[in-house]
């Protein structure tokens, strides 16, 4: 990573400091609506035991959370109080739900659906086609040889029909296709190569088929294309092109999922708006599907990460996890506020915002390396927690919670 990140990081620090002393209020305008919003994060708690995020933000969009099976027991009270949308973090993915042709693991997905129903919480489905956690058996025929395209499409159709019909009318939105866009700066390579899907089809035919099968199976469900880094300079245009191609061909698609695995220093407000404007120009809805804001930046750039004193005889000094410091907290609060201010402004185009995991105690990011994400190099990595959510490790509301709730 580079000077740019460091510069941004320092600039953000200055912005937070400035915000703390400058009590200004400004009016943000969008073509659709305007609303007075304070520029300073207001982290004062509201003392109302009856309300949760779903109530505070309900006039803007549904507020959801991704859960593992165990979290609907462990965190049930918090989930019921705060959220009005649920997503299975893993339990509806093809490889988890349908690991071989005649094996279906319905238990966890059914339990999550039953919990949602009991507590009157809507459900968004994740996902029907992905290159990861996929049902690998799709790609091997009964004779042990690679499957034909026809056989894979037949299996895909059966899979989508079986899952969507089981929960017909109970899932308001599905991530039909997940992460089919190629990362990287080469704007000519739109579709993710190297996946079993692309290796077989060499065209977006499988993406189009998945959306058509999904519409057949449950016409009441809204259908989304879902991806990460959706605001990045290298990727937003590729996502736009993929989706526009679907629209041009009359493929049934209702919206785009922005995963929103964000950092304290990215995306910028402008990047987010640019990416959303493109999708809106296609007449599509937006859902933020996997929101979290990681406090970690690469250790080498992070002034909050001190290098440990090397033990006698040891060669290199490993960086130390600074934890959830007040400085990192302030940067996270500021980023949460910036992002929610934009989302509130665009509320007419956003139908739900889902957090990826419930509390800072258990985030998928903690299992990943420094800075989050599956970086190709492990050099300089240290195990650091990401503290990316609105509830702390004990399930208490963080200051960032109030920064997104308050005006
Ligand atoms: O369930 C097994 C368990 O039986 C086994 O003992 C254990 C040993 O590692 O693994 C468990 O499975 C893990 C699973 O999470 C459930 O905890 C997998 O190894 C692990 O790879 C899997 O990670 C999930 C990841 O997707 C897979 O790529 C994360 O929980 C989940 O949060 C993450 O979610 C994705 C979205 O679907 C798509 N967008 C990105 C997002 C974050 O990567």
Short mmCIF file of C-alpha atoms and ligand atoms in Angstrom, two decimals:
data_model
loop_
_atom_site.label_atom_id
_atom_site.label_comp_id
_atom_site.label_asym_id
_atom_site.label_seq_id
_atom_site.Cartn_x
_atom_site.Cartn_y
_atom_site.Cartn_z
CA UNK A 1 0.00 0.00 0.00
CA UNK A 2 1.11 3.51 -0.50
CA UNK A 3 1.45 7.13 0.40
CA UNK A 4 -2.07 7.74 -0.80
CA UNK A 5 -3.53 5.59 1.97
CA UNK A 6 -1.40 7.24 4.60
CA UNK A 7 -2.34 10.65 3.33
CA UNK A 8 -6.01 9.72 3.41
CA UNK A 9 -5.62 8.29 6.88
CA UNK A 10 -4.04 11.48 8.20
CA UNK A 11 -6.60 13.58 6.41
CA UNK A 12 -9.41 11.63 8.04
CA UNK A 13 -7.86 12.21 11.44
CA UNK A 14 -7.86 15.91 10.76
CA UNK A 15 -11.47 15.78 9.60
CA UNK A 16 -12.56 14.13 12.84
CA UNK A 17 -10.63 16.59 14.96
CA UNK A 18 -12.08 19.47 13.02
CA UNK A 19 -15.56 18.04 13.33
CA UNK A 20 -15.22 17.83 17.07
CA UNK A 21 -14.60 21.54 17.47
CA UNK A 22 -16.75 22.89 14.67
CA UNK A 23 -20.38 22.65 15.52
CA UNK A 24 -21.81 23.27 12.09
CA UNK A 25 -24.99 22.09 10.60
CA UNK A 26 -25.50 21.80 6.89
CA UNK A 27 -28.11 20.75 4.43
CA UNK A 28 -27.29 17.90 2.08
CA UNK A 29 -29.25 17.84 -1.12
CA UNK A 30 -29.93 15.12 -3.62
CA UNK A 31 -32.11 15.38 -6.68
CA UNK A 32 -34.77 13.42 -4.84
CA UNK A 33 -34.88 14.76 -1.33
CA UNK A 34 -33.14 17.01 1.10
CA UNK A 35 -32.75 16.74 4.81
CA UNK A 36 -30.90 18.67 7.43
CA UNK A 37 -28.06 16.61 8.83
CA UNK A 38 -25.41 17.63 11.33
CA UNK A 39 -21.83 17.40 10.11
CA UNK A 40 -20.63 16.50 13.57
CA UNK A 41 -21.22 12.94 14.70
CA UNK A 42 -23.73 13.17 17.52
CA UNK A 43 -23.02 10.16 19.73
CA UNK A 44 -25.37 11.04 22.55
CA UNK A 45 -27.47 7.99 23.49
CA UNK A 46 -31.24 8.21 23.36
CA UNK A 47 -32.83 6.78 26.45
CA UNK A 48 -35.68 4.77 25.00
CA UNK A 49 -35.64 1.07 25.90
CA UNK A 50 -38.35 0.29 23.37
CA UNK A 51 -36.45 1.25 20.25
CA UNK A 52 -33.77 -0.34 18.08
CA UNK A 53 -32.06 0.36 14.77
CA UNK A 54 -35.13 -0.84 12.88
CA UNK A 55 -37.16 1.91 14.57
CA UNK A 56 -34.61 4.69 14.38
CA UNK A 57 -33.76 4.01 10.72
CA UNK A 58 -37.05 2.48 9.64
CA UNK A 59 -38.13 5.58 7.75
CA UNK A 60 -35.13 5.15 5.48
CA UNK A 61 -34.79 1.40 4.87
CA UNK A 62 -34.97 -2.03 6.48
CA UNK A 63 -32.04 -2.74 8.76
CA UNK A 64 -30.73 -6.28 8.66
CA UNK A 65 -28.08 -8.56 10.09
CA UNK A 66 -26.33 -11.69 8.89
CA UNK A 67 -26.45 -14.56 11.33
CA UNK A 68 -24.94 -17.93 11.91
CA UNK A 69 -27.29 -20.58 13.30
CA UNK A 70 -25.82 -20.21 16.80
CA UNK A 71 -26.35 -16.44 16.88
CA UNK A 72 -30.13 -16.75 16.77
CA UNK A 73 -29.82 -18.35 20.22
CA UNK A 74 -26.91 -16.40 21.63
CA UNK A 75 -27.90 -12.94 20.38
CA UNK A 76 -31.64 -13.42 20.01
CA UNK A 77 -32.73 -10.54 22.27
CA UNK A 78 -30.45 -8.08 20.52
CA UNK A 79 -31.48 -9.27 17.05
CA UNK A 80 -35.19 -9.04 17.83
CA UNK A 81 -34.85 -5.58 19.30
CA UNK A 82 -32.59 -4.03 16.69
CA UNK A 83 -33.27 -5.59 13.28
CA UNK A 84 -36.14 -6.20 10.89
CA UNK A 85 -34.28 -8.21 8.27
CA UNK A 86 -32.16 -11.38 8.58
CA UNK A 87 -29.69 -13.08 6.28
CA UNK A 88 -28.10 -16.49 6.76
CA UNK A 89 -24.37 -15.78 6.78
CA UNK A 90 -23.52 -19.19 5.32
CA UNK A 91 -26.44 -21.57 5.63
CA UNK A 92 -28.19 -20.89 2.32
CA UNK A 93 -25.11 -20.95 0.12
CA UNK A 94 -25.15 -23.73 -2.48
CA UNK A 95 -22.12 -25.62 -1.15
CA UNK A 96 -23.42 -25.54 2.43
CA UNK A 97 -27.06 -26.28 1.67
CA UNK A 98 -26.56 -28.74 -1.18
CA UNK A 99 -23.09 -30.31 -0.93
CA UNK A 100 -23.91 -33.26 -3.20
CA UNK A 101 -26.66 -34.08 -5.65
CA UNK A 102 -28.93 -35.84 -3.18
CA UNK A 103 -27.83 -34.15 0.05
CA UNK A 104 -29.68 -31.14 1.41
CA UNK A 105 -28.72 -29.58 4.75
CA UNK A 106 -31.93 -27.75 5.53
CA UNK A 107 -31.72 -27.70 9.33
CA UNK A 108 -29.87 -24.41 9.91
CA UNK A 109 -31.62 -22.54 7.12
CA UNK A 110 -35.01 -23.78 8.33
CA UNK A 111 -34.18 -22.74 11.90
CA UNK A 112 -33.24 -19.25 10.78
CA UNK A 113 -36.44 -18.98 8.73
CA UNK A 114 -38.54 -20.16 11.68
CA UNK A 115 -36.87 -17.67 14.03
CA UNK A 116 -37.54 -14.85 11.56
CA UNK A 117 -41.16 -15.88 11.19
CA UNK A 118 -41.69 -16.15 14.95
CA UNK A 119 -40.40 -12.63 15.44
CA UNK A 120 -41.88 -11.07 12.33
CA UNK A 121 -38.48 -10.35 10.77
CA UNK A 122 -38.11 -10.27 6.97
CA UNK A 123 -35.47 -12.47 5.31
CA UNK A 124 -33.09 -11.77 2.45
CA UNK A 125 -31.53 -14.81 0.82
CA UNK A 126 -27.81 -15.26 0.23
CA UNK A 127 -26.99 -16.74 -2.33
CA UNK A 128 -27.91 -18.91 -5.31
CA UNK A 129 -24.72 -18.88 -7.38
CA UNK A 130 -21.17 -18.15 -6.24
CA UNK A 131 -17.70 -19.36 -7.21
CA UNK A 132 -16.87 -19.91 -3.52
CA UNK A 133 -18.73 -22.22 -1.15
CA UNK A 134 -20.27 -23.55 -4.36
CA UNK A 135 -21.72 -26.97 -5.03
CA UNK A 136 -18.65 -28.38 -6.77
CA UNK A 137 -20.47 -31.54 -7.78
CA UNK A 138 -22.42 -29.50 -10.37
CA UNK A 139 -19.33 -29.69 -12.55
CA UNK A 140 -18.81 -33.45 -12.62
CA UNK A 141 -21.09 -35.69 -14.65
CA UNK A 142 -22.39 -39.13 -13.58
CA UNK A 143 -19.57 -40.72 -15.63
CA UNK A 144 -16.95 -38.80 -13.60
CA UNK A 145 -16.13 -36.55 -16.53
CA UNK A 146 -16.66 -32.77 -16.61
CA UNK A 147 -20.33 -31.88 -16.92
CA UNK A 148 -21.71 -30.39 -20.10
CA UNK A 149 -23.15 -26.88 -20.02
CA UNK A 150 -26.62 -28.37 -20.40
CA UNK A 151 -26.19 -30.58 -17.34
CA UNK A 152 -24.83 -27.70 -15.23
CA UNK A 153 -27.73 -25.47 -16.22
CA UNK A 154 -30.20 -28.25 -15.46
CA UNK A 155 -28.65 -28.69 -12.01
CA UNK A 156 -28.59 -24.95 -11.43
CA UNK A 157 -32.28 -24.71 -12.32
CA UNK A 158 -33.18 -27.57 -10.01
CA UNK A 159 -31.14 -26.08 -7.22
CA UNK A 160 -32.66 -22.61 -7.54
CA UNK A 161 -36.19 -23.95 -7.88
CA UNK A 162 -35.85 -26.23 -4.87
CA UNK A 163 -34.45 -23.56 -2.57
CA UNK A 164 -36.67 -20.70 -3.64
CA UNK A 165 -39.85 -22.75 -3.67
CA UNK A 166 -39.19 -24.08 -0.18
CA UNK A 167 -39.19 -20.50 1.11
CA UNK A 168 -41.55 -19.06 -1.48
CA UNK A 169 -43.17 -15.82 -0.39
CA UNK A 170 -41.00 -15.70 2.74
CA UNK A 171 -37.79 -14.22 1.30
CA UNK A 172 -38.16 -10.67 0.00
CA UNK A 173 -34.84 -10.49 -1.85
CA UNK A 174 -32.25 -12.96 -3.12
CA UNK A 175 -28.62 -12.52 -4.04
CA UNK A 176 -28.99 -14.53 -7.20
CA UNK A 177 -25.39 -14.20 -8.37
CA UNK A 178 -22.54 -13.27 -6.07
CA UNK A 179 -19.16 -11.78 -7.02
CA UNK A 180 -18.98 -12.59 -10.73
CA UNK A 181 -16.90 -9.51 -11.62
CA UNK A 182 -13.14 -9.66 -12.00
CA UNK A 183 -11.00 -7.59 -9.64
CA UNK A 184 -8.13 -5.56 -11.03
CA UNK A 185 -7.54 -2.47 -13.09
CA UNK A 186 -7.92 -4.00 -16.55
CA UNK A 187 -11.28 -2.57 -17.59
CA UNK A 188 -11.57 -4.96 -20.53
CA UNK A 189 -11.89 -7.99 -18.22
CA UNK A 190 -15.36 -7.65 -16.75
CA UNK A 191 -16.26 -11.18 -15.70
CA UNK A 192 -14.41 -13.17 -13.06
CA UNK A 193 -12.21 -15.67 -14.81
CA UNK A 194 -10.85 -18.82 -13.24
CA UNK A 195 -14.11 -19.89 -11.59
CA UNK A 196 -15.64 -23.22 -12.59
CA UNK A 197 -18.57 -21.24 -13.98
CA UNK A 198 -16.44 -19.12 -16.26
CA UNK A 199 -14.16 -22.01 -17.22
CA UNK A 200 -17.14 -23.89 -18.57
CA UNK A 201 -19.27 -21.12 -20.10
CA UNK A 202 -16.75 -18.45 -21.14
CA UNK A 203 -19.72 -16.06 -21.27
CA UNK A 204 -22.30 -14.60 -18.88
CA UNK A 205 -24.85 -17.22 -19.99
CA UNK A 206 -24.86 -18.84 -16.53
CA UNK A 207 -25.55 -15.48 -14.87
CA UNK A 208 -28.49 -14.81 -17.14
CA UNK A 209 -29.84 -18.32 -16.62
CA UNK A 210 -29.66 -17.99 -12.83
CA UNK A 211 -31.78 -14.83 -12.86
CA UNK A 212 -34.36 -16.39 -15.19
CA UNK A 213 -34.64 -19.52 -13.04
CA UNK A 214 -34.98 -17.38 -9.93
CA UNK A 215 -37.84 -15.35 -11.39
CA UNK A 216 -39.65 -18.55 -12.44
CA UNK A 217 -39.25 -20.08 -9.00
CA UNK A 218 -40.59 -17.20 -6.89
CA UNK A 219 -41.90 -14.20 -8.81
CA UNK A 220 -42.53 -12.36 -5.52
CA UNK A 221 -38.82 -12.22 -4.58
CA UNK A 222 -36.67 -9.28 -5.71
CA UNK A 223 -33.53 -10.39 -7.49
CA UNK A 224 -30.07 -8.85 -6.90
CA UNK A 225 -26.59 -9.05 -8.29
CA UNK A 226 -24.25 -8.79 -5.27
CA UNK A 227 -20.57 -7.80 -5.13
CA UNK A 228 -17.78 -6.28 -2.98
CA UNK A 229 -15.66 -3.17 -3.66
CA UNK A 230 -18.67 -1.92 -5.59
CA UNK A 231 -17.55 1.69 -5.12
CA UNK A 232 -13.91 1.20 -6.05
CA UNK A 233 -12.56 3.08 -9.03
CA UNK A 234 -11.58 -0.15 -10.75
CA UNK A 235 -14.75 -2.10 -10.12
CA UNK A 236 -17.87 0.06 -10.14
CA UNK A 237 -17.86 0.45 -13.91
CA UNK A 238 -17.48 -3.28 -14.45
CA UNK A 239 -20.45 -4.00 -12.21
CA UNK A 240 -22.44 -1.41 -14.11
CA UNK A 241 -21.55 -3.11 -17.40
CA UNK A 242 -22.49 -6.56 -16.15
CA UNK A 243 -25.84 -5.32 -14.91
CA UNK A 244 -26.55 -3.18 -17.96
CA UNK A 245 -25.93 -6.18 -20.15
CA UNK A 246 -28.55 -8.10 -18.17
CA UNK A 247 -31.04 -5.26 -18.49
CA UNK A 248 -30.40 -4.89 -22.23
CA UNK A 249 -31.12 -8.58 -22.71
CA UNK A 250 -34.35 -8.43 -20.72
CA UNK A 251 -32.98 -10.62 -17.93
CA UNK A 252 -35.11 -10.21 -14.79
CA UNK A 253 -33.07 -8.26 -12.25
CA UNK A 254 -34.38 -5.81 -9.64
CA UNK A 255 -31.30 -4.45 -8.00
CA UNK A 256 -27.67 -4.51 -7.03
CA UNK A 257 -26.24 -5.51 -3.68
CA UNK A 258 -23.33 -3.40 -2.48
CA UNK A 259 -21.61 -5.63 0.05
CA UNK A 260 -20.09 -2.63 1.84
CA UNK A 261 -17.12 -4.28 3.51
CA UNK A 262 -15.69 -0.85 4.12
CA UNK A 263 -12.65 0.60 5.86
CA UNK A 264 -12.26 3.67 8.04
CA UNK A 265 -10.63 5.46 5.11
CA UNK A 266 -12.59 4.11 2.16
CA UNK A 267 -14.73 4.48 0.20
CA UNK A 268 -15.09 8.22 -0.05
CA UNK A 269 -18.48 9.88 -0.19
CA UNK A 270 -17.92 10.68 -3.85
CA UNK A 271 -17.00 7.11 -4.75
CA UNK A 272 -20.13 5.84 -3.06
CA UNK A 273 -22.36 8.36 -4.79
CA UNK A 274 -20.83 7.74 -8.20
CA UNK A 275 -21.35 4.00 -7.93
CA UNK A 276 -24.93 4.40 -6.70
CA UNK A 277 -25.81 6.95 -9.38
CA UNK A 278 -24.75 4.51 -12.07
CA UNK A 279 -26.98 1.75 -10.74
CA UNK A 280 -29.89 4.15 -10.23
CA UNK A 281 -29.53 5.30 -13.84
CA UNK A 282 -30.47 1.76 -14.86
CA UNK A 283 -33.70 1.99 -12.86
CA UNK A 284 -32.47 -0.53 -10.29
CA UNK A 285 -32.83 -0.69 -6.52
CA UNK A 286 -29.81 -0.84 -4.19
CA UNK A 287 -29.36 -2.89 -1.04
CA UNK A 288 -26.32 -2.71 1.20
CA UNK A 289 -25.93 -6.36 1.93
CA UNK A 290 -22.85 -7.05 4.11
CA UNK A 291 -21.98 -3.84 5.88
CA UNK A 292 -19.06 -3.53 8.26
CA UNK A 293 -16.32 -0.92 8.72
CA UNK A 294 -12.96 -2.45 9.56
CA UNK A 295 -10.74 -0.31 11.81
CA UNK A 296 -7.59 -1.96 10.54
CA UNK A 297 -5.31 -0.41 7.98
CA UNK A 298 -2.05 -2.11 7.03
CA UNK A 299 0.28 -2.04 10.03
CA UNK A 300 3.08 -0.35 8.13
CA UNK A 301 0.82 2.66 7.53
CA UNK A 302 -0.97 2.70 10.81
CA UNK A 303 0.45 5.16 13.33
CA UNK A 304 -1.64 3.40 15.98
CA UNK A 305 0.28 0.16 15.63
CA UNK A 306 3.50 0.25 17.66
CA UNK A 307 6.25 -2.18 16.79
CA UNK A 308 7.00 -4.54 19.66
CA UNK A 309 10.42 -4.47 21.21
CA UNK A 310 12.22 -7.54 19.89
CA UNK A 311 12.99 -10.15 22.51
CA UNK A 312 16.68 -10.72 23.16
CA UNK A 313 18.02 -12.74 20.25
CA UNK A 314 14.90 -12.32 18.14
CA UNK A 315 15.43 -10.89 14.69
CA UNK A 316 12.32 -8.90 13.78
CA UNK A 317 9.98 -6.76 15.81
CA UNK A 318 6.39 -7.80 15.21
CA UNK A 319 3.73 -5.09 15.27
CA UNK A 320 1.37 -5.10 18.21
CA UNK A 321 -2.42 -5.00 18.04
CA UNK A 322 -3.39 -1.59 19.43
CA UNK A 323 -6.98 -2.73 19.98
CA UNK A 324 -9.97 -0.43 19.67
CA UNK A 325 -8.18 2.82 20.49
CA UNK A 326 -10.01 6.16 20.88
CA UNK A 327 -8.33 7.39 17.68
CA UNK A 328 -9.50 4.41 15.65
CA UNK A 329 -12.92 4.65 17.22
CA UNK A 330 -13.19 8.33 16.18
CA UNK A 331 -12.21 7.47 12.62
CA UNK A 332 -14.74 4.66 12.52
CA UNK A 333 -17.50 6.89 13.90
CA UNK A 334 -16.70 9.50 11.25
CA UNK A 335 -16.80 6.94 8.44
CA UNK A 336 -20.04 5.39 9.69
CA UNK A 337 -21.59 8.84 9.80
CA UNK A 338 -20.37 9.81 6.32
CA UNK A 339 -21.67 6.60 4.79
CA UNK A 340 -25.04 6.72 6.54
CA UNK A 341 -25.52 10.37 5.67
CA UNK A 342 -25.23 9.38 2.01
CA UNK A 343 -27.45 6.34 2.40
CA UNK A 344 -30.12 8.43 4.13
CA UNK A 345 -29.94 10.95 1.31
CA UNK A 346 -30.48 8.16 -1.22
CA UNK A 347 -33.21 6.43 0.78
CA UNK A 348 -35.63 6.26 -2.15
CA UNK A 349 -33.21 4.01 -3.97
CA UNK A 350 -32.20 1.80 -1.05
CA UNK A 351 -34.55 -0.82 0.32
CA UNK A 352 -32.35 -2.43 2.96
CA UNK A 353 -29.03 -2.16 4.77
CA UNK A 354 -27.69 -5.36 6.31
CA UNK A 355 -24.77 -5.66 8.74
CA UNK A 356 -22.50 -8.66 8.33
CA UNK A 357 -22.54 -10.24 11.82
CA UNK A 358 -24.12 -9.03 15.03
CA UNK A 359 -21.42 -7.77 17.41
CA UNK A 360 -17.67 -7.12 17.46
CA UNK A 361 -17.24 -10.32 19.41
CA UNK A 362 -17.60 -12.43 16.28
CA UNK A 363 -16.85 -10.88 12.92
CA UNK A 364 -15.81 -12.88 9.88
CA UNK A 365 -13.01 -10.32 9.51
CA UNK A 366 -11.30 -11.45 12.71
CA UNK A 367 -10.49 -14.72 11.04
CA UNK A 368 -8.80 -12.93 8.18
CA UNK A 369 -5.42 -11.28 8.06
CA UNK A 370 -4.30 -7.80 8.85
CA UNK A 371 -6.39 -5.26 7.04
CA UNK A 372 -9.12 -7.82 6.33
CA UNK A 373 -9.66 -9.67 3.11
CA UNK A 374 -7.74 -12.55 1.69
CA UNK A 375 -4.59 -10.71 0.78
CA UNK A 376 -2.17 -12.75 -1.26
CA UNK A 377 0.77 -11.99 0.99
CA UNK A 378 0.87 -12.70 4.71
CA UNK A 379 3.95 -10.54 5.24
CA UNK A 380 3.57 -8.12 8.11
CA UNK A 381 0.32 -9.66 9.24
CA UNK A 382 -0.60 -9.78 12.87
CA UNK A 383 -3.81 -11.06 14.38
CA UNK A 384 -5.86 -7.94 15.00
CA UNK A 385 -9.52 -7.67 15.66
CA UNK A 386 -11.53 -5.59 13.22
CA UNK A 387 -14.19 -4.14 15.59
CA UNK A 388 -16.32 -3.40 12.52
CA UNK A 389 -19.91 -3.31 13.83
CA UNK A 390 -22.24 -1.10 15.85
CA UNK A 391 -22.26 -3.37 18.93
CA UNK A 392 -19.17 -3.99 21.03
CA UNK A 393 -17.82 -7.36 22.12
CA UNK A 394 -20.37 -7.45 24.96
CA UNK A 395 -23.28 -6.51 22.72
CA UNK A 396 -23.51 -2.91 23.94
CA UNK A 397 -24.25 -0.10 21.52
CA UNK A 398 -21.10 1.73 20.46
CA UNK A 399 -20.81 5.46 19.92
CA UNK A 400 -20.91 4.72 16.18
CA UNK A 401 -24.43 3.35 16.73
CA UNK A 402 -25.63 6.76 17.90
CA UNK A 403 -23.70 8.53 15.15
CA UNK A 404 -25.79 6.72 12.52
CA UNK A 405 -29.05 6.99 14.45
CA UNK A 406 -28.88 10.67 15.40
CA UNK A 407 -29.26 13.42 12.85
O1 LIG B 1 -18.61 -24.91 9.24
C1 LIG B 1 -17.22 -25.25 9.17
C2 LIG B 1 -16.84 -26.07 10.35
O2 LIG B 1 -17.53 -27.28 10.30
C3 LIG B 1 -15.33 -26.28 10.29
O3 LIG B 1 -14.93 -26.96 11.44
C4 LIG B 1 -14.59 -24.94 10.23
C5 LIG B 1 -13.07 -25.11 10.13
O4 LIG B 1 -12.49 -24.03 9.44
O5 LIG B 1 -15.03 -24.27 9.10
C6 LIG B 1 -16.42 -23.99 9.13
O6 LIG B 1 -16.76 -23.35 7.97
C7 LIG B 1 -16.35 -21.99 7.84
C8 LIG B 1 -17.61 -21.18 7.63
O7 LIG B 1 -17.26 -19.83 7.36
C9 LIG B 1 -18.53 -21.18 8.85
O8 LIG B 1 -17.88 -20.63 9.95
C10 LIG B 1 -15.44 -21.89 6.65
O9 LIG B 1 -14.21 -22.53 6.90
C11 LIG B 1 -15.19 -20.43 6.32
O10 LIG B 1 -14.49 -20.34 5.09
C12 LIG B 1 -16.50 -19.72 6.17
O11 LIG B 1 -16.23 -18.36 5.93
C13 LIG B 1 -17.33 -17.63 5.39
C14 LIG B 1 -16.89 -17.00 4.07
O12 LIG B 1 -17.96 -16.22 3.56
C15 LIG B 1 -16.55 -18.06 3.03
O13 LIG B 1 -15.95 -17.43 1.94
C16 LIG B 1 -17.68 -16.52 6.37
O14 LIG B 1 -18.22 -17.11 7.56
C17 LIG B 1 -18.74 -15.60 5.75
O15 LIG B 1 -18.92 -14.49 6.58
C18 LIG B 1 -18.24 -15.13 4.39
O16 LIG B 1 -19.25 -14.35 3.81
C19 LIG B 1 -18.91 -13.75 2.56
C20 LIG B 1 -20.20 -13.60 1.79
O17 LIG B 1 -20.86 -14.83 1.68
C21 LIG B 1 -19.93 -13.01 0.41
N1 LIG B 1 -19.20 -11.78 0.50
C22 LIG B 1 -17.97 -11.84 1.29
C23 LIG B 1 -18.28 -12.37 2.68
C24 LIG B 1 -17.04 -12.34 3.50
O18 LIG B 1 -16.06 -13.19 2.96
#
